[in-house]
Amino acid sequence: MSVHDLMESLNEEDFETIEYMASLNAGPRDIARKLAVDLRSFMIAWNTPDNAVRIAYFKGVKEIEMVKDAALLDRVRDGNVTAMQIVDKARKEQDFQDIKRQVFGLDT
């Protein structure tokens, strides 16, 4: 099955499944098996930056990250010291990644 055939065969419900399973930390191989599609074609689609499969996958990942971040923020507001430390560590890591991208020109 070609990637084009794969994309033609996927419907809106399949993309919702991709998003949902990604939010549960399922890998692309597990998702392909669940959808009963050709693994090779699915992996090629998943590895293509602007492909709808990849976009749906990372949409699911980001949506659950936002839910977790919101819950963490609530704990920070309640004065939870551990939550504050987690947020500080994540901020420092993000700052480092931003500087690394800037220095090495990875955003261009």
XYZ file of N, CA and C in Angstrom:
324
model
N 0.851 -1.178 0.000
C 0.000 0.000 0.000
C 0.896 1.240 0.000
N 0.580 2.180 -0.857
C 1.356 3.418 -0.908
C 0.836 4.391 0.155
N 1.636 5.406 0.430
C 1.217 6.433 1.383
C -0.037 7.138 0.868
N -0.073 7.367 -0.430
C -1.249 8.013 -1.028
C -2.504 7.159 -0.786
N -2.387 5.849 -1.008
C -3.522 4.949 -0.765
C -3.919 4.950 0.714
N -2.916 4.973 1.581
C -3.188 5.027 3.018
C -3.991 6.277 3.356
N -3.543 7.413 2.864
C -4.214 8.674 3.167
C -5.638 8.690 2.621
N -5.831 8.079 1.467
C -7.175 7.990 0.881
C -8.093 7.116 1.735
N -7.511 6.108 2.391
C -8.323 5.158 3.155
C -8.682 5.656 4.557
N -7.937 6.627 5.075
C -8.200 7.119 6.427
C -9.367 8.102 6.423
N -10.241 7.951 7.426
C -11.375 8.870 7.551
C -11.235 9.692 8.833
N -12.191 10.549 9.078
C -12.142 11.445 10.238
C -12.040 10.659 11.546
N -12.756 9.562 11.639
C -12.709 8.735 12.845
C -11.310 8.167 13.066
N -10.629 7.788 11.981
C -9.262 7.277 12.094
C -8.323 8.349 12.649
N -8.488 9.576 12.181
C -7.643 10.659 12.679
C -7.941 10.955 14.146
N -9.184 10.828 14.552
C -9.535 10.983 15.963
C -8.897 9.873 16.792
N -8.856 8.660 16.242
C -8.198 7.541 16.921
C -6.711 7.813 17.070
N -6.093 8.345 16.021
C -4.665 8.684 16.082
C -4.423 9.696 17.201
N -5.223 10.751 17.245
C -5.078 11.777 18.283
C -5.267 11.184 19.676
N -6.328 10.395 19.834
C -6.636 9.820 21.141
C -5.525 8.884 21.611
N -5.086 7.992 20.737
C -4.045 7.043 21.132
C -2.725 7.757 21.413
N -2.422 8.803 20.653
C -1.207 9.578 20.910
C -1.284 10.239 22.281
N -2.480 10.688 22.662
C -2.643 11.310 23.978
C -2.440 10.303 25.104
N -2.565 9.027 24.786
C -2.334 7.959 25.769
C -0.910 7.420 25.698
N -0.045 8.118 24.961
C 1.361 7.749 24.782
C 1.559 6.489 23.956
N 0.611 6.165 23.108
C 0.791 5.036 22.189
C 1.741 5.472 21.081
N 2.593 4.568 20.667
C 3.521 4.863 19.588
C 2.855 4.701 18.232
N 3.487 5.220 17.192
C 2.892 5.135 15.858
C 2.682 3.696 15.382
N 3.556 2.792 15.773
C 3.388 1.389 15.371
C 2.128 0.788 15.990
N 1.892 1.100 17.253
C 0.684 0.608 17.922
C -0.574 1.178 17.273
N -0.509 2.444 16.893
C -1.657 3.086 16.252
C -1.930 2.450 14.898
N -0.875 2.190 14.136
C -1.047 1.546 12.824
C -1.701 0.179 12.988
N -1.276 -0.560 14.003
C -1.875 -1.880 14.248
C -3.350 -1.751 14.621
N -3.665 -0.776 15.461
C -5.056 -0.555 15.872
C -5.932 -0.207 14.670
N -5.392 0.613 13.767
C -6.144 1.009 12.578
C -6.139 -0.071 11.500
N -5.314 -1.097 11.697
C -5.184 -2.203 10.734
C -4.786 -1.688 9.349
N -3.753 -0.834 9.341
C -3.232 -0.305 8.080
C -1.805 -0.800 7.883
N -1.305 -0.620 6.679
C 0.054 -1.028 6.348
C 1.050 -0.249 7.214
N 1.849 -0.977 7.982
C 2.775 -0.357 8.922
C 3.805 0.516 8.212
N 4.371 0.014 7.140
C 5.410 0.765 6.424
C 4.861 2.093 5.908
N 3.711 2.070 5.283
C 3.099 3.297 4.755
C 2.748 4.263 5.885
N 2.236 3.716 6.981
C 1.880 4.560 8.117
C 3.117 5.238 8.691
N 4.215 4.487 8.816
C 5.444 5.058 9.361
C 6.025 6.120 8.433
N 5.936 5.902 7.137
C 6.400 6.923 6.187
C 5.557 8.184 6.354
N 4.242 8.022 6.445
C 3.351 9.173 6.640
C 3.660 9.868 7.961
N 3.873 9.096 9.005
C 4.152 9.649 10.330
C 5.474 10.411 10.343
N 6.434 9.963 9.569
C 7.746 10.615 9.517
C 7.799 11.811 8.576
N 6.720 12.094 7.873
C 6.669 13.230 6.954
C 6.104 14.434 7.709
N 6.894 15.516 7.857
C 6.505 16.633 8.725
C 5.113 17.224 8.495
N 4.697 17.432 7.277
C 3.407 18.087 7.031
C 2.273 17.114 6.749
N 2.502 15.830 6.987
C 1.478 14.834 6.712
C 0.383 14.887 7.777
N -0.849 14.661 7.379
C -1.996 14.721 8.295
C -1.884 13.696 9.426
N -1.251 12.556 9.161
C -1.060 11.542 10.208
C -0.165 12.105 11.304
N 0.943 12.699 10.907
C 1.875 13.271 11.887
C 1.224 14.433 12.641
N 0.494 15.261 11.933
C -0.172 16.399 12.562
C -1.186 15.918 13.599
N -1.979 14.909 13.255
C -2.962 14.360 14.198
C -2.264 13.755 15.411
N -1.158 13.052 15.169
C -0.411 12.424 16.256
C 0.080 13.482 17.251
N 0.740 14.500 16.735
C 1.297 15.508 17.633
C 0.228 16.417 18.224
N -0.905 16.516 17.573
C -2.030 17.240 18.164
C -2.485 16.519 19.431
N -2.588 15.194 19.353
C -2.960 14.406 20.526
C -1.944 14.517 21.639
N -0.667 14.482 21.285
C 0.402 14.610 22.280
C 0.323 15.976 22.961
N 0.169 17.024 22.168
C 0.138 18.382 22.728
C -1.116 18.635 23.555
N -2.251 18.084 23.145
C -3.485 18.292 23.909
C -3.365 17.724 25.316
N -2.801 16.530 25.442
C -2.671 15.944 26.779
C -1.611 16.680 27.583
N -0.568 17.180 26.925
C 0.435 17.984 27.626
C -0.199 19.243 28.204
N -1.103 19.848 27.450
C -1.776 21.056 27.928
C -2.660 20.752 29.134
N -3.331 19.620 29.121
C -4.170 19.221 30.259
C -3.297 19.004 31.494
N -2.178 18.307 31.302
C -1.266 18.058 32.424
C -0.668 19.360 32.944
N -0.289 20.251 32.027
C 0.283 21.533 32.440
C -0.728 22.368 33.218
N -1.982 22.337 32.801
C -3.026 23.086 33.509
C -3.216 22.535 34.925
N -3.206 21.210 35.053
C -3.345 20.595 36.374
C -2.138 20.935 37.252
N -0.956 20.942 36.642
C 0.259 21.291 37.372
C 0.208 22.747 37.831
N -0.263 23.620 36.961
C -0.387 25.032 37.308
C -1.347 25.225 38.484
N -2.421 24.461 38.511
C -3.351 24.529 39.647
C -2.638 24.158 40.943
N -1.782 23.142 40.875
C -1.034 22.728 42.068
C -0.033 23.801 42.489
N 0.593 24.457 41.502
C 1.522 25.554 41.816
C 0.768 26.670 42.528
N -0.393 27.016 42.021
C -1.205 28.081 42.635
C -1.637 27.723 44.057
N -1.766 26.419 44.320
C -2.126 25.966 45.664
C -0.921 25.933 46.598
N 0.273 26.246 46.058
C 1.474 26.291 46.884
C 2.243 24.988 46.963
N 1.965 24.047 46.085
C 2.654 22.762 46.092
C 4.104 22.958 45.643
N 5.042 22.724 46.563
C 6.462 22.961 46.292
C 6.983 22.032 45.201
N 6.592 20.783 45.221
C 7.040 19.843 44.191
C 6.591 20.304 42.812
N 5.366 20.764 42.707
C 4.860 21.266 41.426
C 5.669 22.471 40.968
N 6.028 23.340 41.902
C 6.851 24.505 41.557
C 8.207 24.072 41.007
N 8.795 23.061 41.623
C 10.091 22.561 41.165
C 9.979 21.951 39.771
N 8.903 21.239 39.520
C 8.694 20.638 38.199
C 8.565 21.727 37.138
N 7.804 22.770 37.439
C 7.625 23.874 36.492
C 8.951 24.589 36.253
N 9.720 24.825 37.317
C 11.022 25.481 37.164
C 11.963 24.657 36.293
N 11.978 23.350 36.521
C 12.845 22.478 35.729
C 12.426 22.493 34.255
N 11.131 22.438 33.998
C 10.634 22.463 32.618
C 10.968 23.789 31.947
N 10.860 24.893 32.685
C 11.184 26.209 32.133
C 12.659 26.285 31.768
N 13.530 25.791 32.652
C 14.971 25.806 32.374
C 15.299 24.951 31.157
N 14.668 23.805 31.033
C 14.896 22.936 29.873
C 14.437 23.626 28.594
N 13.284 24.287 28.650
C 12.787 24.996 27.469
C 13.709 26.155 27.105
N 14.194 26.884 28.105
C 15.146 27.974 27.841
C 16.396 27.438 27.159
N 16.902 26.306 27.647
C 18.091 25.684 27.055
C 17.836 25.291 25.608
N 16.688 24.668 25.346
C 16.358 24.251 23.983
C 16.223 25.460 23.056
N 15.631 26.543 23.562
C 15.488 27.763 22.760
C 16.844 28.349 22.400
N 17.747 28.403 23.376
C 19.095 28.927 23.122
C 19.834 28.029 22.144
N 19.705 26.727 22.321
C 20.369 25.776 21.424
C 19.886 25.968 19.986
N 18.579 26.123 19.805
C 18.041 26.354 18.459
C 18.574 27.653 17.867
N 18.647 28.682 18.706
C 19.122 29.980 18.237
C 20.602 29.916 17.854
N 21.430 29.314 18.693
C 22.870 29.240 18.441
C 23.176 28.410 17.203
N 22.500 27.290 17.057
C 22.790 26.391 15.944
C 21.898 26.632 14.730
N 21.049 27.651 14.794
C 20.205 28.000 13.656
C 19.222 26.913 13.275
N 18.666 26.243 14.262
C 17.770 25.121 13.988
C 16.348 25.553 13.661
N 16.027 26.823 13.838
C 14.671 27.297 13.550
C 14.507 27.789 12.124
N 15.571 27.798 11.370
C 15.477 28.317 9.999
C 15.115 27.250 9.018
